[in-house]
PDB file of C-alpha atoms in Angstrom:
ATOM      1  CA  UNK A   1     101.571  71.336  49.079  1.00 52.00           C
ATOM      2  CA  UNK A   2      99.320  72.470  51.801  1.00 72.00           C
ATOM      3  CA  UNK A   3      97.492  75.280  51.917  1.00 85.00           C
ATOM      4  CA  UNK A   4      98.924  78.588  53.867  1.00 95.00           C
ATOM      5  CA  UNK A   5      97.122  79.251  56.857  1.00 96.00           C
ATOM      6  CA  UNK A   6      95.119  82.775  56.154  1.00 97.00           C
ATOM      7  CA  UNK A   7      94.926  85.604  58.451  1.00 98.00           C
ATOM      8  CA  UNK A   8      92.069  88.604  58.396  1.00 98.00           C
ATOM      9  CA  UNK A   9      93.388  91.786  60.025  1.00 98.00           C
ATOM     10  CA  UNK A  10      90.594  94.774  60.567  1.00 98.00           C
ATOM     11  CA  UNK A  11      90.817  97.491  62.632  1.00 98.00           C
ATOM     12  CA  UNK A  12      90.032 101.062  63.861  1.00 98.00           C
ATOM     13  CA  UNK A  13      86.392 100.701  63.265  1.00 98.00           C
ATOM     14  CA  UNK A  14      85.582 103.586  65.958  1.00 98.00           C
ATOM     15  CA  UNK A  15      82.251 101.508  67.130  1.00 98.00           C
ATOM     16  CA  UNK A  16      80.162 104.233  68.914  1.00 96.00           C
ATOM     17  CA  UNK A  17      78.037 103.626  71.799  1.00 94.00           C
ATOM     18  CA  UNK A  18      75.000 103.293  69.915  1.00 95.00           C
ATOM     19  CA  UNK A  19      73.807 101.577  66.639  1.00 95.00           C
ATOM     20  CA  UNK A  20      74.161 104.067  63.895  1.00 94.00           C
ATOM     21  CA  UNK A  21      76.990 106.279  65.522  1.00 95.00           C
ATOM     22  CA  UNK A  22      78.881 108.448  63.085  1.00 95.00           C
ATOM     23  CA  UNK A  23      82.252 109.603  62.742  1.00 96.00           C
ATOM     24  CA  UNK A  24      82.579 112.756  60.600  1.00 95.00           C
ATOM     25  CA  UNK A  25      79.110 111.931  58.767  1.00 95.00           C
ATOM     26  CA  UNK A  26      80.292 108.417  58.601  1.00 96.00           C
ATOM     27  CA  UNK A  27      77.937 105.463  60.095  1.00 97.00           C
ATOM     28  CA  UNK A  28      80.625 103.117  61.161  1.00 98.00           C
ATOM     29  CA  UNK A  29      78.552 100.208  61.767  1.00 98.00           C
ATOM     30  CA  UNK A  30      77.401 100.765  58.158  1.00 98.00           C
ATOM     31  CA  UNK A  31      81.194 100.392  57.266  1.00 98.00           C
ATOM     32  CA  UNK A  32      82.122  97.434  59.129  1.00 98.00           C
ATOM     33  CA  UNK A  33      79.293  95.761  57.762  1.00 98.00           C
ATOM     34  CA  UNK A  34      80.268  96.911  54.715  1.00 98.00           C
ATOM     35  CA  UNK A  35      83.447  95.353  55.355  1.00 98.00           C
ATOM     36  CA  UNK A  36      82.498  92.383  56.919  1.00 98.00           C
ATOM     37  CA  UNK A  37      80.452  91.142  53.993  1.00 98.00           C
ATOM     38  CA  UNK A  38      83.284  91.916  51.834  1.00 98.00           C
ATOM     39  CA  UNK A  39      84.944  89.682  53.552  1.00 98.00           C
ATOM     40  CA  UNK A  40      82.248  86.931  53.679  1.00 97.00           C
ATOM     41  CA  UNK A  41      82.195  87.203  49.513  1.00 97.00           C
ATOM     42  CA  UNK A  42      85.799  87.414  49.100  1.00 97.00           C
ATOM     43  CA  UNK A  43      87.294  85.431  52.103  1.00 97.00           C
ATOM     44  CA  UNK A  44      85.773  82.056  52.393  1.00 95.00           C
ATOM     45  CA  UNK A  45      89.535  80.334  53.101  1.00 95.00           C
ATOM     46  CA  UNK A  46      90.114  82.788  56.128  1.00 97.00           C
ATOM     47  CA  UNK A  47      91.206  80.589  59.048  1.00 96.00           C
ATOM     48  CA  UNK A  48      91.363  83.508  61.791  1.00 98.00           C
ATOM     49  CA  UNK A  49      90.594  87.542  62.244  1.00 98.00           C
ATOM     50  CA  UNK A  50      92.723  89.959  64.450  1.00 98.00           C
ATOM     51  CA  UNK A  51      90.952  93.136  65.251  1.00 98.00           C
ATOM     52  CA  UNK A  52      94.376  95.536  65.793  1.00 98.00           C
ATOM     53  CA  UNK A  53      92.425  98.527  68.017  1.00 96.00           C
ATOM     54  CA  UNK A  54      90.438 101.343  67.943  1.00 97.00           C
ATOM     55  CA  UNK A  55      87.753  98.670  68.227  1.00 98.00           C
ATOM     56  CA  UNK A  56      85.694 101.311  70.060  1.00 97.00           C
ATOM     57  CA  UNK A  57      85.352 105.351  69.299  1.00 95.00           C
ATOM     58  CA  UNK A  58      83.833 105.496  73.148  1.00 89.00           C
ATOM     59  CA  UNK A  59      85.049 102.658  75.507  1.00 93.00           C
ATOM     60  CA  UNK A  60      81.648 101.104  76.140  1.00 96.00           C
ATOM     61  CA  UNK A  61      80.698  97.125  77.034  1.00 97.00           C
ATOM     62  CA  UNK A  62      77.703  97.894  74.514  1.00 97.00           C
ATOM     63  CA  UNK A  63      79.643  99.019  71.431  1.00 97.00           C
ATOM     64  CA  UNK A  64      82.653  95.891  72.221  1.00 98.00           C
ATOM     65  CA  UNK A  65      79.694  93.441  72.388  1.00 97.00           C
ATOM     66  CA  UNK A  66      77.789  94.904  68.908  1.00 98.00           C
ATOM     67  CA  UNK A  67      81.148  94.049  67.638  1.00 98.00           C
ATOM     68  CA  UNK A  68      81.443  90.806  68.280  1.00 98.00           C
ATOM     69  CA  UNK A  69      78.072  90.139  67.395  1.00 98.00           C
ATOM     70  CA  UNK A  70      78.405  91.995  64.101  1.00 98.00           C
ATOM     71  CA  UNK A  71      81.475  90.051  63.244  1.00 98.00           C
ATOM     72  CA  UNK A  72      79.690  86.531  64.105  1.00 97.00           C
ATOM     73  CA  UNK A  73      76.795  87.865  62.428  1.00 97.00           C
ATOM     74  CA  UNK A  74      78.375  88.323  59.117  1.00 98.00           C
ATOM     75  CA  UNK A  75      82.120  86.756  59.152  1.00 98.00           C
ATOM     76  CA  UNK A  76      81.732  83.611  61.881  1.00 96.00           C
ATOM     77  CA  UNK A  77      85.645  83.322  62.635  1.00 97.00           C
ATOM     78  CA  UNK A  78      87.514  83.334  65.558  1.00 97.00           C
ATOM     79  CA  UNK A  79      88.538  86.419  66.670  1.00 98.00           C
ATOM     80  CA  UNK A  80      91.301  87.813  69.210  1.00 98.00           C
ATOM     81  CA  UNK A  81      91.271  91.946  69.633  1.00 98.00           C
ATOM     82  CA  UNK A  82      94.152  94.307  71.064  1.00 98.00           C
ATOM     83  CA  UNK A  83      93.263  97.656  72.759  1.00 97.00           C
ATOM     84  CA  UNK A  84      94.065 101.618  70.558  1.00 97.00           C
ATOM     85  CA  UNK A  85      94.235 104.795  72.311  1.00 96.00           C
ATOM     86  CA  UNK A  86      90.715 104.820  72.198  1.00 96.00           C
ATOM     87  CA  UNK A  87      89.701 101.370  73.482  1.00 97.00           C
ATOM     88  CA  UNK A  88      89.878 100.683  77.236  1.00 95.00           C
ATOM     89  CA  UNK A  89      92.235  97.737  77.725  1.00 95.00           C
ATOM     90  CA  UNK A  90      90.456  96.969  80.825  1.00 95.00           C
ATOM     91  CA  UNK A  91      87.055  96.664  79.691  1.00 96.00           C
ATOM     92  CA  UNK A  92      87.995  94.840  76.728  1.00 97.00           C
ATOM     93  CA  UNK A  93      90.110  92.096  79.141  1.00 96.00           C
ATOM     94  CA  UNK A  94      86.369  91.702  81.125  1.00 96.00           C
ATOM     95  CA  UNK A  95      85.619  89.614  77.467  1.00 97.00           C
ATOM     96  CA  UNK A  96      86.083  85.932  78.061  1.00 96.00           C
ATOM     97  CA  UNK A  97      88.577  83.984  75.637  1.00 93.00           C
ATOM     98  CA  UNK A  98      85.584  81.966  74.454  1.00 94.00           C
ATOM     99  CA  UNK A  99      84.529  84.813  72.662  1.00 95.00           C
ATOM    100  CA  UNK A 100      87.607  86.934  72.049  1.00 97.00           C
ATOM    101  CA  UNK A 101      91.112  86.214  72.167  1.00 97.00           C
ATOM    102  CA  UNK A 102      94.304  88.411  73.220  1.00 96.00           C
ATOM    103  CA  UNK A 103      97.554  88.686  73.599  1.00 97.00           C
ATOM    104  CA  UNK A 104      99.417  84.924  72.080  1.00 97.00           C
ATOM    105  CA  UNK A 105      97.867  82.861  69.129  1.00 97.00           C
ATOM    106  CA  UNK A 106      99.824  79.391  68.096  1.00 96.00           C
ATOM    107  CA  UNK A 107      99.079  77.534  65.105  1.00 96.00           C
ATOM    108  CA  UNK A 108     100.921  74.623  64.039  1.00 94.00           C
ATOM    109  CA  UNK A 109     104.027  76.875  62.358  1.00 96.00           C
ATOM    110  CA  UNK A 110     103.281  79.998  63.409  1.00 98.00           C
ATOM    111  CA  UNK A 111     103.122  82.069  66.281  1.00 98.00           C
ATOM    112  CA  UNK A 112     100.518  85.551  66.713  1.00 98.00           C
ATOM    113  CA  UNK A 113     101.790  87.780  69.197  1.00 98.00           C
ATOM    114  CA  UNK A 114      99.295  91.133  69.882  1.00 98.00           C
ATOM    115  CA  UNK A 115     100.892  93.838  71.714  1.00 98.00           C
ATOM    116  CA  UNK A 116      99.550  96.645  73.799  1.00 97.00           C
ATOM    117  CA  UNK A 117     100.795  99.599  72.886  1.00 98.00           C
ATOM    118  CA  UNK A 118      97.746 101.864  74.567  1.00 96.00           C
ATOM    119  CA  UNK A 119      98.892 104.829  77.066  1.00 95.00           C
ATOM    120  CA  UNK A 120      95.514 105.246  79.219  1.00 91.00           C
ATOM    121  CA  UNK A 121      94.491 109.012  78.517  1.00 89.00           C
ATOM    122  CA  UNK A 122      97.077 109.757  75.836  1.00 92.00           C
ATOM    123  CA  UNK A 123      96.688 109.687  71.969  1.00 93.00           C
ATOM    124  CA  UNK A 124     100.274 108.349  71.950  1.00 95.00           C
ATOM    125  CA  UNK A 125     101.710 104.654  71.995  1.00 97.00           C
ATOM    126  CA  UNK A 126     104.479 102.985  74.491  1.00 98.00           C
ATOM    127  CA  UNK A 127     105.127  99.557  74.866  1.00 98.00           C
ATOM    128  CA  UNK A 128     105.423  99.261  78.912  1.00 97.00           C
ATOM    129  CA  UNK A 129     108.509  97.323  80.076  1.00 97.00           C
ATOM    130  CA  UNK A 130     106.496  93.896  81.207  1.00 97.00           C
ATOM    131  CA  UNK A 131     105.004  93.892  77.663  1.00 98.00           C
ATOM    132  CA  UNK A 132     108.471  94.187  75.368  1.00 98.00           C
ATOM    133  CA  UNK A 133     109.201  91.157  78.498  1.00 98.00           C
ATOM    134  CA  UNK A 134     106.377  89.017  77.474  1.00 98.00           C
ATOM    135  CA  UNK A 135     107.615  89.666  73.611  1.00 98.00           C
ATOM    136  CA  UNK A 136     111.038  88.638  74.442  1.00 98.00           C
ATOM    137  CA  UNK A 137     109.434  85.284  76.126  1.00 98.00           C
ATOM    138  CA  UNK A 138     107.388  84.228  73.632  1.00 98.00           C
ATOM    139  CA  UNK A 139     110.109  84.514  71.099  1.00 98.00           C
ATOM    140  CA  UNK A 140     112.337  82.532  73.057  1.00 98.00           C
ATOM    141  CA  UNK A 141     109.959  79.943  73.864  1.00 97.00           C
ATOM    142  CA  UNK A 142     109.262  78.974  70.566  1.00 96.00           C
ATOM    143  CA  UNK A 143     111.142  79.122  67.301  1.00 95.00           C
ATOM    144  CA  UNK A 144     107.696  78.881  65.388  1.00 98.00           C
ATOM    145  CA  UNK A 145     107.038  81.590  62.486  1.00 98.00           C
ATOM    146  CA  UNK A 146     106.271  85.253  64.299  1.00 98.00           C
ATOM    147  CA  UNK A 147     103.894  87.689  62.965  1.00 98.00           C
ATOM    148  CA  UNK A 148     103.670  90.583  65.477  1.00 98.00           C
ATOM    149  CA  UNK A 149     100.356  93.037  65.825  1.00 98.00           C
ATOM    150  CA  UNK A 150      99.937  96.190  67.546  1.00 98.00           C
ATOM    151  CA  UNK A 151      97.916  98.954  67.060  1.00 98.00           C
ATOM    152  CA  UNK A 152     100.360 102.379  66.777  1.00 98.00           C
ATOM    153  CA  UNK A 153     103.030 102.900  64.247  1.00 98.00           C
ATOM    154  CA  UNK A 154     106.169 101.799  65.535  1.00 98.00           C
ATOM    155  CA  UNK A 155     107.991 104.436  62.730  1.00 98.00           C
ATOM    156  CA  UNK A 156     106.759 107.408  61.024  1.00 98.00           C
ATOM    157  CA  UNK A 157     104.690 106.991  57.987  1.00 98.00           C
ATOM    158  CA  UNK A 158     104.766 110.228  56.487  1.00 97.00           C
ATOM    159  CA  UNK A 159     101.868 112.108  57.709  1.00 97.00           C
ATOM    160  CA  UNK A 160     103.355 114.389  60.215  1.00 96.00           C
ATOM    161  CA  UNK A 161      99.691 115.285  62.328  1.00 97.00           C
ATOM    162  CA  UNK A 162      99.617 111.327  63.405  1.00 97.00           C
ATOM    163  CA  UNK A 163     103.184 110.369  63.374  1.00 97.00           C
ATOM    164  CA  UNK A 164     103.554 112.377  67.133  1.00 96.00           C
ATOM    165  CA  UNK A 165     101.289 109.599  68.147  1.00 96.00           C
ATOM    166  CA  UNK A 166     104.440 107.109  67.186  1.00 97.00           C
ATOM    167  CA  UNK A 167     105.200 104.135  69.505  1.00 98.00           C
ATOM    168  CA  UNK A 168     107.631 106.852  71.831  1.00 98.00           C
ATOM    169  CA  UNK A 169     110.186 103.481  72.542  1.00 98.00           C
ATOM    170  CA  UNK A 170     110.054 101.597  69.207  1.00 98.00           C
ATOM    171  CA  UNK A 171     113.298 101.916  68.964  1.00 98.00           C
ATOM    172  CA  UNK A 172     113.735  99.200  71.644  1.00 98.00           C
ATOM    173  CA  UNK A 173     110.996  97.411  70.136  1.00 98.00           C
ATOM    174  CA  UNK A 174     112.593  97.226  66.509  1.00 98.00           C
ATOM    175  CA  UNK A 175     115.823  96.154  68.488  1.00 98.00           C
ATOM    176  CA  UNK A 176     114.137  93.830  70.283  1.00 98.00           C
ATOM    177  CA  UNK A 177     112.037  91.883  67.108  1.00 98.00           C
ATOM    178  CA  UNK A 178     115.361  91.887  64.869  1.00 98.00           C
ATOM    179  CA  UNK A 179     117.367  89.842  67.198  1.00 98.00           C
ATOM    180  CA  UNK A 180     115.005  86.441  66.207  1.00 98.00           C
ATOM    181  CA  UNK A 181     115.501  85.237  62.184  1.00 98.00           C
ATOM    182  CA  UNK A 182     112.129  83.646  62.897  1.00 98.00           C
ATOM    183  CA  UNK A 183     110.768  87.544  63.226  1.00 98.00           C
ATOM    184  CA  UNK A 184     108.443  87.582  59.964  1.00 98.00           C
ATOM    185  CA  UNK A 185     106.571  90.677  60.364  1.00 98.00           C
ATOM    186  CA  UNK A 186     105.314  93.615  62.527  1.00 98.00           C
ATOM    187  CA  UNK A 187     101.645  95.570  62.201  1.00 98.00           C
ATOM    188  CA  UNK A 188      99.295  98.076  62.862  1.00 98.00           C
ATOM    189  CA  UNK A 189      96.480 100.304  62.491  1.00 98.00           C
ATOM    190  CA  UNK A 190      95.999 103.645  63.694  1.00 98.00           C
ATOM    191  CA  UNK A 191      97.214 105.683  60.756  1.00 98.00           C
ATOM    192  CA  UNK A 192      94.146 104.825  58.966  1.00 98.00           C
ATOM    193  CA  UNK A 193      96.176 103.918  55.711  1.00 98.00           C
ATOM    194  CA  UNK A 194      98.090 101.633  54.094  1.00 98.00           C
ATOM    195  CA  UNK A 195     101.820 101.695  54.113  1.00 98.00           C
ATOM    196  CA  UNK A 196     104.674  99.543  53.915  1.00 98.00           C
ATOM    197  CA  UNK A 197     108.515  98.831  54.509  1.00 98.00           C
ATOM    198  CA  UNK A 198     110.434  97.018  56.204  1.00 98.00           C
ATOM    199  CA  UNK A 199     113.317  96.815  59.170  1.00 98.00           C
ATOM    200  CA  UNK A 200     115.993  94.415  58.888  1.00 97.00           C
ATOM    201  CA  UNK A 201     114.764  91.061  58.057  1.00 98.00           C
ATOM    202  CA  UNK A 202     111.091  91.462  59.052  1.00 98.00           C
ATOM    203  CA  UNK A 203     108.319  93.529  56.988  1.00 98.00           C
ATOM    204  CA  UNK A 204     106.216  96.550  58.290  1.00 98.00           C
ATOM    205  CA  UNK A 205     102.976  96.562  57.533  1.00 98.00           C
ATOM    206  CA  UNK A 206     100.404  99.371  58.059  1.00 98.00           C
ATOM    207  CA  UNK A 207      96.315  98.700  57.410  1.00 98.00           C
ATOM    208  CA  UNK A 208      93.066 100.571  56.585  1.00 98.00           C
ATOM    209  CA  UNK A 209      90.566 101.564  58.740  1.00 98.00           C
ATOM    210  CA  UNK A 210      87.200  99.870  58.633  1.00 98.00           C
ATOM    211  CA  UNK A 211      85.866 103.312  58.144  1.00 98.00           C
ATOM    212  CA  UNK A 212      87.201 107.104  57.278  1.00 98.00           C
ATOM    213  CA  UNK A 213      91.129 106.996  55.809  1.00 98.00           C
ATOM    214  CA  UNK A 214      93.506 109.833  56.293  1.00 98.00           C
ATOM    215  CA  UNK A 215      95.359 111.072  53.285  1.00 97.00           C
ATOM    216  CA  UNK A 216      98.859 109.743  53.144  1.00 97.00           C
ATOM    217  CA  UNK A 217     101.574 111.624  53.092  1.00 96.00           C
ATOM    218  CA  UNK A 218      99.758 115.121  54.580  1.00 96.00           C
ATOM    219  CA  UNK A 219     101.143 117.468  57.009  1.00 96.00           C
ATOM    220  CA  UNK A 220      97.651 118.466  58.361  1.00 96.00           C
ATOM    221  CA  UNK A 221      94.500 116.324  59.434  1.00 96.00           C
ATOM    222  CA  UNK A 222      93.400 115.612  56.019  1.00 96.00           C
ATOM    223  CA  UNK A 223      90.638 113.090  54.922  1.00 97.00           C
ATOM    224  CA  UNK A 224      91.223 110.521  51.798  1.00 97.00           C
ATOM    225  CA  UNK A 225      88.461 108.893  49.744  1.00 96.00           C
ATOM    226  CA  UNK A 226      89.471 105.885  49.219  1.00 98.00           C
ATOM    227  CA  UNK A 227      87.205 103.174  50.716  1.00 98.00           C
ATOM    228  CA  UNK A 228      87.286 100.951  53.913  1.00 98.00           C
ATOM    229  CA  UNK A 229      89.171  97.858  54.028  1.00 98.00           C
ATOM    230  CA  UNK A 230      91.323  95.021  55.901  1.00 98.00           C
ATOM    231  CA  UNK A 231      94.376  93.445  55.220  1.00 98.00           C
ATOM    232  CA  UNK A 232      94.814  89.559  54.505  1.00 98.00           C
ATOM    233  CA  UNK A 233      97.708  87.471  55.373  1.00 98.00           C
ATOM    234  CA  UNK A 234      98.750  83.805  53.568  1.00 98.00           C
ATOM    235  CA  UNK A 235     101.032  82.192  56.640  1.00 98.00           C
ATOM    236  CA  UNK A 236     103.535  79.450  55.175  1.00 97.00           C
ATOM    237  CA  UNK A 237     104.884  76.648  56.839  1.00 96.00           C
ATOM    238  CA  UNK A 238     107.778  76.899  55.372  1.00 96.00           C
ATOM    239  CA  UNK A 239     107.966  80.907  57.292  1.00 97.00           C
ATOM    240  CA  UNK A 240     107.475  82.675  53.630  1.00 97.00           C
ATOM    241  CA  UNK A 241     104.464  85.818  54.392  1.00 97.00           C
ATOM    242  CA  UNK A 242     102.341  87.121  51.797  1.00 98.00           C
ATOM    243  CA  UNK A 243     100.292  90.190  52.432  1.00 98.00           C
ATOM    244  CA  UNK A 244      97.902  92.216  50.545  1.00 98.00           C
ATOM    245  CA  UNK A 245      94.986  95.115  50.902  1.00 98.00           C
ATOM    246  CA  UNK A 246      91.639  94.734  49.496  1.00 98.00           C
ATOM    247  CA  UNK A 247      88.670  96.953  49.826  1.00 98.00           C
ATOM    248  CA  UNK A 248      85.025  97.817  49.825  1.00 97.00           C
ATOM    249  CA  UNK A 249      83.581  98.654  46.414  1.00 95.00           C
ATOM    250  CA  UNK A 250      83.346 102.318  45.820  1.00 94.00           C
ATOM    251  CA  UNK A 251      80.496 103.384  47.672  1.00 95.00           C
ATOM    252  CA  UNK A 252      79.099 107.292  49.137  1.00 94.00           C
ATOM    253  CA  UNK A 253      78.780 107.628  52.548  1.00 94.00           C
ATOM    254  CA  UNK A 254      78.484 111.508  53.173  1.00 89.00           C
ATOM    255  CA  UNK A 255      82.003 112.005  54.995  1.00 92.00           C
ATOM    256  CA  UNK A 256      82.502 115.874  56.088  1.00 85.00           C
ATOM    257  CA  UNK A 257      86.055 115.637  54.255  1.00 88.00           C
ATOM    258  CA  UNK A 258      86.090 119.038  54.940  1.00 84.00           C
ATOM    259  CA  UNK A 259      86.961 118.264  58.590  1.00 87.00           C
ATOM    260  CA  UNK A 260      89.709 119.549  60.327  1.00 84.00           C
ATOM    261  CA  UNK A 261      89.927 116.372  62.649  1.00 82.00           C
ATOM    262  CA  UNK A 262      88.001 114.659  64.827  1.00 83.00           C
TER     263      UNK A 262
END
């Protein structure tokens, strides 16, 4: 039997401008290195990364490039990114595809769809019309596998603070993904946490942040301290998805948990 095809998601690594930026008293290059050579010890079969948003605290060409040069740096893999509420989805498209990827990934039996689900100037997520079109496309065009990325939650996931940031039309979304068998799976970042369910016939899947994690299940802003992570996928030919968290070794990195947000 041949191997499954593995997928590397990371994501909301809040890159700031500069080297050395920190985000509530975290450095989160220091974390996505961190990360990334977790990765390079743990991950040698990875075929492929998707970076699911937040790629960028402050929209800057400087902090998307130290990203890409971090990531080839440490974990050489091909990458393909999708824009958060705090990326800038133009700036990011300025990348050529020789570098970073977007949008529609095709292996031999499956099929990566990213998603834009950023609002410019709002914290919350919508999927514009010619977006949920493109979805509806690619899912007719080919009956390969789908594993679906975006970067908000498209349902709550029990932290009431971040779930007004929901997708505001997932509804039509979920609608949408559950009318194709070969639907596998649908995820994100954002929340800064791991979760999990699952709508119809297709999992939900919800992944840690390269850097600070928010306390599941909290009414207020509230900090948690477990570490950073990423989230691996083993892709099937056969369609069958297996999906898993791992993360950092336990490590102090003088987070203000006191916070109130951020």
């Amino acid at each position: 039997m041949l191997s499954p095809m593995r997928l590397i998601q990371i994501t909301d690594c809040h890159l700031g401008s500069r080297p050395g930026d920190t985000l509530l008293g975290l450095n989160t290059d220091e974390s996505l290195s961190d990360v990334l050579q977790c990765l390079s010890q743990r991950e040698g079969r990875a075929n492929f990364v998707v970076a699911s948003g937040d790629v960028a605290a402050e929209p800057t060409v400087e902090a998307y490039e130290r990203f890409l040069e971090t990531l080839r740096d440490q974990f050489d893999r091909p990458v393909a990114w999708l824009s958060g509420n705090h990326d800038l989805d133009a700036m990011m498209r300025t990348f050529p595809v020789e570098a970073v990827q977007r949008e529609y990934l095709e292996f031999d039996h499956w099929q990566v769809i990213l998603l834009d689900s950023s609002v410019p100037g709002f914290e919350h997520g919508e999927i514009a019309l010619e977006e949920l079109a493109r979805l509806r496309q690619c899912l007719e065009a080919s009956n390969k596998h789908a594993l679906v990325f975006v970067h908000h939650q498209p349902v709550p996931v029990g932290c009431d603070w971040i779930d007004q940031y929901v997708i505001r039309n997932a509804p039509q979304l979920l609608d949408l993904l559950s009318e194709y068998t070969h639907v596998k799976g649908l995820v994100w970042g954002h929340v800064h946490q791991e979760f999990q369910s699952a709508h119809k016939h297709f999992m939900l899947r919800s992944t840690p942040s390269t850097c600070i994690q928010f306390k599941p299940n909290s009414t207020e802003f509230a900090l948690d301290t477990t570490m950073p992570g990423y989230r691996w996928f083993e892709l099937y030919d056969d369609g069958r998805l297996e999906t898993g968290v791992d993360r950092i070794d336990a490590k102090s990195y003088g987070i203000d948990f006191a916070s109130s947000g951020y």
